[in-house]
PDB file of C-alpha atoms in Angstrom:
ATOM      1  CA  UNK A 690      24.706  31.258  13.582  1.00 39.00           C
ATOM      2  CA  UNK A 691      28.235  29.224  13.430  1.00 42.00           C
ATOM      3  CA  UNK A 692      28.667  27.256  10.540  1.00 41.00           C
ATOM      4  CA  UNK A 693      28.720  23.199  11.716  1.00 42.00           C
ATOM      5  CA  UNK A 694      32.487  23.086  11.289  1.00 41.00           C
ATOM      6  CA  UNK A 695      32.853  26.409  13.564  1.00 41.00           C
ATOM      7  CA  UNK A 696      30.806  25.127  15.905  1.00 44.00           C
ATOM      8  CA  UNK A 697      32.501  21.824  16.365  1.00 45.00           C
ATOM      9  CA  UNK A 698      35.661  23.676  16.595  1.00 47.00           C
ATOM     10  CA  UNK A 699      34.601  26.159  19.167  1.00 51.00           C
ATOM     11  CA  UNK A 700      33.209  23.350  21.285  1.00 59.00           C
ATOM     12  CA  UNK A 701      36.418  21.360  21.324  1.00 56.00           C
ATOM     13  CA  UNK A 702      38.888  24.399  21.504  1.00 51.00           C
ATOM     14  CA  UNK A 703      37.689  24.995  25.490  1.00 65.00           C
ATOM     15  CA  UNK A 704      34.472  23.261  26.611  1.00 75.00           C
ATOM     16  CA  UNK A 705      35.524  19.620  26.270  1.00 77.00           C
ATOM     17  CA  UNK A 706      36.816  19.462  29.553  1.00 78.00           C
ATOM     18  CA  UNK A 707      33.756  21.619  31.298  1.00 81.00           C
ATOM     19  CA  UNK A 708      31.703  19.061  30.141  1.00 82.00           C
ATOM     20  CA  UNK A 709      33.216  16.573  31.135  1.00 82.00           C
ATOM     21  CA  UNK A 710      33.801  18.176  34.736  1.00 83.00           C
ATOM     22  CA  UNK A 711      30.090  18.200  34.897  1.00 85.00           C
ATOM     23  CA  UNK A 712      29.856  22.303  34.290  1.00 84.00           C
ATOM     24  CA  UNK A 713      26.329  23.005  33.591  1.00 88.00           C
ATOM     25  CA  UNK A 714      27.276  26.326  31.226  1.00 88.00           C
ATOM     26  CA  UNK A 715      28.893  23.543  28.885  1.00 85.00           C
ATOM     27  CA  UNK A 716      25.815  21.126  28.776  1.00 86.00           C
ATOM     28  CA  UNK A 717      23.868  24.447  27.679  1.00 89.00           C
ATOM     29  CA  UNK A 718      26.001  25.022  25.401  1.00 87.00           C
ATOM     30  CA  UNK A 719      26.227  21.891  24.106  1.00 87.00           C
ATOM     31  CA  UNK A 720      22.281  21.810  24.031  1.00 91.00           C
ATOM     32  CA  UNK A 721      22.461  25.428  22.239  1.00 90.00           C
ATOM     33  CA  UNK A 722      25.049  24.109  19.600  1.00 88.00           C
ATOM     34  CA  UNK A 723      23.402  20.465  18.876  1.00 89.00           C
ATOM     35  CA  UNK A 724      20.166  19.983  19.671  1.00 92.00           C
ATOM     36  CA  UNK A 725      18.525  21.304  16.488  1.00 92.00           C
ATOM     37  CA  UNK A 726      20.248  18.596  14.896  1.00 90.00           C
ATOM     38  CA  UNK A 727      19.314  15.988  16.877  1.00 93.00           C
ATOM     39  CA  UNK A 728      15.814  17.014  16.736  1.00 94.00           C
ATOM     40  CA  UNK A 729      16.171  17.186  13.081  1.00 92.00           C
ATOM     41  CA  UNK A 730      17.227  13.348  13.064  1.00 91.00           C
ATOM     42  CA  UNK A 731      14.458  12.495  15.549  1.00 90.00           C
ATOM     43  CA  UNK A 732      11.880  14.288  13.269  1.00 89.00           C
ATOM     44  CA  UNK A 733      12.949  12.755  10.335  1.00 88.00           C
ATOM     45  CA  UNK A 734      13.415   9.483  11.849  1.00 85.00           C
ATOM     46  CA  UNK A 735       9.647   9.609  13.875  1.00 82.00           C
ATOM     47  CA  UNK A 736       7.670  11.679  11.823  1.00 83.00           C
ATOM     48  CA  UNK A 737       6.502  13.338  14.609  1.00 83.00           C
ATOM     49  CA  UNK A 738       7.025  16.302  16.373  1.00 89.00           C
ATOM     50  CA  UNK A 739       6.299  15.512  19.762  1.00 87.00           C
ATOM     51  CA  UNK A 740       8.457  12.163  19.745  1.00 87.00           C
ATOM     52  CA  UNK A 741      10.847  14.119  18.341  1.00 90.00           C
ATOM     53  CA  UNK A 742      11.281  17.033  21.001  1.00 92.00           C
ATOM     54  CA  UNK A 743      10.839  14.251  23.569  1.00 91.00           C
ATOM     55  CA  UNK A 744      13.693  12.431  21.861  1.00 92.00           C
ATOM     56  CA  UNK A 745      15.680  15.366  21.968  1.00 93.00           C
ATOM     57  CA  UNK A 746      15.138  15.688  25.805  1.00 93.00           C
ATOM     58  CA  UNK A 747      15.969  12.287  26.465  1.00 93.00           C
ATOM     59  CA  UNK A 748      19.425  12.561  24.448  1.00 93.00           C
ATOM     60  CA  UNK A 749      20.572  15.643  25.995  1.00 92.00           C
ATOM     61  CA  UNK A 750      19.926  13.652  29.751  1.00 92.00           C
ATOM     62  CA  UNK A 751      21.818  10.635  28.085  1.00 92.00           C
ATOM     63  CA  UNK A 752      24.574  13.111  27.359  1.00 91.00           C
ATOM     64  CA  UNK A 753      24.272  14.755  30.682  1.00 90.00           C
ATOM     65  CA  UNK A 754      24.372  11.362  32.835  1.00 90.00           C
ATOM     66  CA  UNK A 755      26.888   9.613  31.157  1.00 89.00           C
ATOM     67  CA  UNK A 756      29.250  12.519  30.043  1.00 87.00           C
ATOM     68  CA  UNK A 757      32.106  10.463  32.156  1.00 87.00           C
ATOM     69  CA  UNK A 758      32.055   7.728  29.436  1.00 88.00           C
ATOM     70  CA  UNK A 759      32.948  10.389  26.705  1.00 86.00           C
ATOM     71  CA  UNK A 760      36.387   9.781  25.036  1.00 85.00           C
ATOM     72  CA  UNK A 761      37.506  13.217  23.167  1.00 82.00           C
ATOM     73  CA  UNK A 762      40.273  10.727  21.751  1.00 82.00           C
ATOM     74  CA  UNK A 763      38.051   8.755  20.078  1.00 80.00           C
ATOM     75  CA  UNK A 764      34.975  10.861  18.955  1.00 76.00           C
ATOM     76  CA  UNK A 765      34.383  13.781  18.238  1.00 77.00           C
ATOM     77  CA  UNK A 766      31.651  15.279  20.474  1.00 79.00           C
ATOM     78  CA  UNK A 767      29.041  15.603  17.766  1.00 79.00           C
ATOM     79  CA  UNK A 768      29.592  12.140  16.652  1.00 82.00           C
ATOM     80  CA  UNK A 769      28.869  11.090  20.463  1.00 87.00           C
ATOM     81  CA  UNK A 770      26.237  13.013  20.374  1.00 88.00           C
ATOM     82  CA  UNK A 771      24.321  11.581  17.017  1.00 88.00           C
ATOM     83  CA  UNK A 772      25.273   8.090  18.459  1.00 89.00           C
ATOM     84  CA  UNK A 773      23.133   8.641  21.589  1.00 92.00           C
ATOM     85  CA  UNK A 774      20.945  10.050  19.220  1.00 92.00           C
ATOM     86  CA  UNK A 775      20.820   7.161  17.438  1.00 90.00           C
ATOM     87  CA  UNK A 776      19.919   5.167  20.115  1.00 90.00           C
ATOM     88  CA  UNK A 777      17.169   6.975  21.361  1.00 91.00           C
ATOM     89  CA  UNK A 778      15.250   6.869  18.058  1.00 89.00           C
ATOM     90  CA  UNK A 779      15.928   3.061  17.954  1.00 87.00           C
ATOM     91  CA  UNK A 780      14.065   3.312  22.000  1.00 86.00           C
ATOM     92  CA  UNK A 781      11.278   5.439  20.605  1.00 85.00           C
ATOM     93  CA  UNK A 782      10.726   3.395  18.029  1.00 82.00           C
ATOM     94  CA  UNK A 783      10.806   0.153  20.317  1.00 81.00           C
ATOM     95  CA  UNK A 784       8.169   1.521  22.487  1.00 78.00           C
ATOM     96  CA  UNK A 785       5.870   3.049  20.111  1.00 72.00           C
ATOM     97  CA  UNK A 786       5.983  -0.630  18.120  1.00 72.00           C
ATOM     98  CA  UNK A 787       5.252  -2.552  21.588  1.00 70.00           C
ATOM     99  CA  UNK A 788       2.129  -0.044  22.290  1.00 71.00           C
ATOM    100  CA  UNK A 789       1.046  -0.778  18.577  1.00 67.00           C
ATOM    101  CA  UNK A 790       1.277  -4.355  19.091  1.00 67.00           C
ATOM    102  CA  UNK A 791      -0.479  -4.346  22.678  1.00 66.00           C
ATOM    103  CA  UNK A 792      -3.552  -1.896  20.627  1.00 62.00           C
ATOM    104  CA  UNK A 793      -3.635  -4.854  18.497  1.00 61.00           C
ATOM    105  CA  UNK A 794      -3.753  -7.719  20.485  1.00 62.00           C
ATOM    106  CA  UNK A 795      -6.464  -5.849  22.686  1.00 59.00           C
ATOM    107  CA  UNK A 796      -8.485  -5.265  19.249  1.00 55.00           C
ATOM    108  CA  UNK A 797      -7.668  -8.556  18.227  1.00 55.00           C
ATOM    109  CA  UNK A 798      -8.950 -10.608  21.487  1.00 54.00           C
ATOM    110  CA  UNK A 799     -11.530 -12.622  20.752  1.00 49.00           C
ATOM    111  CA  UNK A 800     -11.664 -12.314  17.207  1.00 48.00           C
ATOM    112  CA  UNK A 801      -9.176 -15.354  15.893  1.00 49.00           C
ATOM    113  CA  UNK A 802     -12.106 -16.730  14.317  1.00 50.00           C
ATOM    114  CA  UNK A 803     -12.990 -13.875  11.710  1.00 52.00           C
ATOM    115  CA  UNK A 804     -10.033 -13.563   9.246  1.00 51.00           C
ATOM    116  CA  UNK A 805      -9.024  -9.541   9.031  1.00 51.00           C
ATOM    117  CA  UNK A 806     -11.605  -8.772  11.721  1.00 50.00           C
ATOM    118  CA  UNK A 807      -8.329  -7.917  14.264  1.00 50.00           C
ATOM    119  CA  UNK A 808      -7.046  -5.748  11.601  1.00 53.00           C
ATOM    120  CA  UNK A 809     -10.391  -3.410  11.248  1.00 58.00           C
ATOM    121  CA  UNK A 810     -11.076  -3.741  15.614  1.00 56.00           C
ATOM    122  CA  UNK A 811      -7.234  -2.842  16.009  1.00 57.00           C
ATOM    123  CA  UNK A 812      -7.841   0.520  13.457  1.00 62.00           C
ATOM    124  CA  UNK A 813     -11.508   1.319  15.183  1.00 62.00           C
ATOM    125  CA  UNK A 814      -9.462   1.289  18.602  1.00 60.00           C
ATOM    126  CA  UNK A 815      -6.496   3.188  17.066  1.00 62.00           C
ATOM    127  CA  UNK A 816      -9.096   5.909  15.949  1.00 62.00           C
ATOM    128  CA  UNK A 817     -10.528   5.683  18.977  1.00 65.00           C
ATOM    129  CA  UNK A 818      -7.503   6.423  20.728  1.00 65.00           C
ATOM    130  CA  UNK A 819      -6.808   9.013  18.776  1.00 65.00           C
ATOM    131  CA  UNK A 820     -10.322  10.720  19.166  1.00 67.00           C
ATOM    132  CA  UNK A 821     -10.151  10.320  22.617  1.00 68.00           C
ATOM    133  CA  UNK A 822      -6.958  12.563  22.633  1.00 68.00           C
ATOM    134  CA  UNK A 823      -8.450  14.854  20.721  1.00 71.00           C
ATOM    135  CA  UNK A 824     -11.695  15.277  23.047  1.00 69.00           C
ATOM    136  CA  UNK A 825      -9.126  15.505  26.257  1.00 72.00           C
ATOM    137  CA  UNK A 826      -7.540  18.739  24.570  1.00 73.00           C
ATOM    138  CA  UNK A 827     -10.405  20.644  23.521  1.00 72.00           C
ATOM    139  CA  UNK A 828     -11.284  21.086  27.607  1.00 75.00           C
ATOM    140  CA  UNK A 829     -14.161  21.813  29.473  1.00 79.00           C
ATOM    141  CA  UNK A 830     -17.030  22.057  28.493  1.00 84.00           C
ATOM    142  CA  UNK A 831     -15.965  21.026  24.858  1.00 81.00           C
ATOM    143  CA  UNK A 832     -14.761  17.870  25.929  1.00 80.00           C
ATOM    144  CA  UNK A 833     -17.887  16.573  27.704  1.00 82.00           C
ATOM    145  CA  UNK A 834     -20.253  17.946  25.232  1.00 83.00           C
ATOM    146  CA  UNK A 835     -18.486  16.180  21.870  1.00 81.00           C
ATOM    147  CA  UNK A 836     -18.158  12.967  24.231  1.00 80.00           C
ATOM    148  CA  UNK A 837     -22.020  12.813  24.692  1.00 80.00           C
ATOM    149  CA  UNK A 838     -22.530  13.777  21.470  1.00 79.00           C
ATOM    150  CA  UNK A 839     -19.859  11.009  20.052  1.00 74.00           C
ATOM    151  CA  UNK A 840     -20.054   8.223  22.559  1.00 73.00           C
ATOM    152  CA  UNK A 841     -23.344   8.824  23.697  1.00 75.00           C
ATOM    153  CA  UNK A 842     -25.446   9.926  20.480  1.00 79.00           C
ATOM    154  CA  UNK A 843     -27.213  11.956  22.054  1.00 79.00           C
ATOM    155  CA  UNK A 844     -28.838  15.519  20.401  1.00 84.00           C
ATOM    156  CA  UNK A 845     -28.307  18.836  20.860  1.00 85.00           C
ATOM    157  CA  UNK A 846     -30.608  19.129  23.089  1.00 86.00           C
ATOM    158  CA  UNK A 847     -30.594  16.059  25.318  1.00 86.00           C
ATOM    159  CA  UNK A 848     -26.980  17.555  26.134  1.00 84.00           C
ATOM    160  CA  UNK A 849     -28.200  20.673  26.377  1.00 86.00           C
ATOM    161  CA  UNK A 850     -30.969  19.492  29.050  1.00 88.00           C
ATOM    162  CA  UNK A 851     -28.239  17.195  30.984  1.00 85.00           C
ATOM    163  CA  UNK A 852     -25.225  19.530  31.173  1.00 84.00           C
ATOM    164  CA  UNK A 853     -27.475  22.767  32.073  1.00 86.00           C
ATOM    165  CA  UNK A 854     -26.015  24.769  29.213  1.00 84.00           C
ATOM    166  CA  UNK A 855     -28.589  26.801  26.802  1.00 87.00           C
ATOM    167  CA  UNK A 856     -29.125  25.220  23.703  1.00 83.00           C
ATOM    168  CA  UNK A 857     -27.045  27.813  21.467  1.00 85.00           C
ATOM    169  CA  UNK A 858     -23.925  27.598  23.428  1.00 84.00           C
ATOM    170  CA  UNK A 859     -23.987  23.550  23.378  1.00 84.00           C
ATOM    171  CA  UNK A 860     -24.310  23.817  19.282  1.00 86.00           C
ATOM    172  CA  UNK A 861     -21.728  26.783  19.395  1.00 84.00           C
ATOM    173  CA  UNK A 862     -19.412  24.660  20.422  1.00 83.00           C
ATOM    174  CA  UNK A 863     -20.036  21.494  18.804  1.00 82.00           C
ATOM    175  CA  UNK A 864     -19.635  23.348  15.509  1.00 84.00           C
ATOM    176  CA  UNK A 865     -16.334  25.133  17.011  1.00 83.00           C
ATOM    177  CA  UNK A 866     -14.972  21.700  18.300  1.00 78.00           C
ATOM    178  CA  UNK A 867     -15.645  19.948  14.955  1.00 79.00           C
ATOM    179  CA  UNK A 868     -13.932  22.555  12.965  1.00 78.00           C
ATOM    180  CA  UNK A 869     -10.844  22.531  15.488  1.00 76.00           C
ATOM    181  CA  UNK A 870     -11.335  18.601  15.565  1.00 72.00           C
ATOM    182  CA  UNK A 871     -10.970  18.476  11.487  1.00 74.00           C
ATOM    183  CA  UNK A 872      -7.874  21.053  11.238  1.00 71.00           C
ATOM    184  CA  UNK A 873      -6.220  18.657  13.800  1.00 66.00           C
ATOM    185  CA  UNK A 874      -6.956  15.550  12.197  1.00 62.00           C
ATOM    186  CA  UNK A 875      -6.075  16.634   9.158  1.00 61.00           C
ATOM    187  CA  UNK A 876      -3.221  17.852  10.335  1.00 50.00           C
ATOM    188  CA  UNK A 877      -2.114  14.602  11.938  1.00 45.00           C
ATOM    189  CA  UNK A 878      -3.153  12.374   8.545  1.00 45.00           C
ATOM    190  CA  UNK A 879      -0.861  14.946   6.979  1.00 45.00           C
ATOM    191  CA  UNK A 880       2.377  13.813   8.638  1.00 44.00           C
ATOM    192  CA  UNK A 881       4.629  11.574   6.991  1.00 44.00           C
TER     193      UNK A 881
END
């Protein structure tokens, strides 16, 4: 692996005007040489790793699209780069806060009258939310069984009875969905 400074110098000895041509080889290059840094930025920025590879996606298009607008008089290519960057955190972060604050004001309808009650219905939903993501990965017939068991309350075997399984392979995986269910909870709590 090139040390930053070798890389920077490599990319502006030849593939500067490549790029700027619109020659795929030097976008992948480009992607090769800086995208672990931008995720890096993203990652520390988001605190998450899916925001941050989509962030990371979204800058090298940026790049890509507007590669015309690049001045190799005025910036350096990695400094173009981390500007884009930049801005696509600030756009992550922008739509992540509007989704918060449209989770809120759902939790929060109705309930002006009950001081910190919008607070509590906005975390319940949040949780909710997040449960519900949860449930969608585990698949089929996971999903459906820890729905009725969550959302439904019902018992072993009333799901057992409505989803035609056997009783020992409905609790078999309840108790594999919960432990899988913990590690990724804990997991997520665990990010900063």
């Amino acid at each position: 692996m090139a040390l930053p400074g070798q890389a920077t110098d490599r990319w502006e000895d030849g593939l500067t005007a490549s790029f700027l041509a619109g020659d795929e080889q030097a976008l992948a290059t480009a992607y090769r040489e800086f995208a672990p840094l931008v995720h890096t930025l993203a990652l520390r920025s988001l605190g998450d790793r899916a925001a941050a590879d989509d962030v990371t996606q979204e800058v090298f298009i940026r790049v890509w699209r507007s590669r015309t607008s690049f001045n190799p008089h005025t910036a350096r290519l990695p400094a173009w780069i981390v500007g884009i960057t930049r801005n696509a955190i600030a756009d992550a972060r922008s739509v992540s806060a509007r989704e918060v604050r449209k989770a809120v004001a759902a939790a929060g309808a109705g309930m002006a009258d009950e001081p910190g009650a919008g607070t509590e219905a906005a975390e319940v939903l949040a949780d909710r939310l997040l449960l519900d993501g949860e449930l969608e990965r585990l698949g089929e017939p996971q999903g459906s069984i820890m729905k009725l068991a969550f959302y439904d309350d019902l018992t072993h075997e009333q799901i057992s009875r409505k989803l035609g399984l056997p009783l020992g392979t409905v609790k078999s995986h309840i108790r594999r969905s919960l432990t899988h269910l913990r590690k990724r909870l804990e997991v997520d709590h665990a990010a900063p």
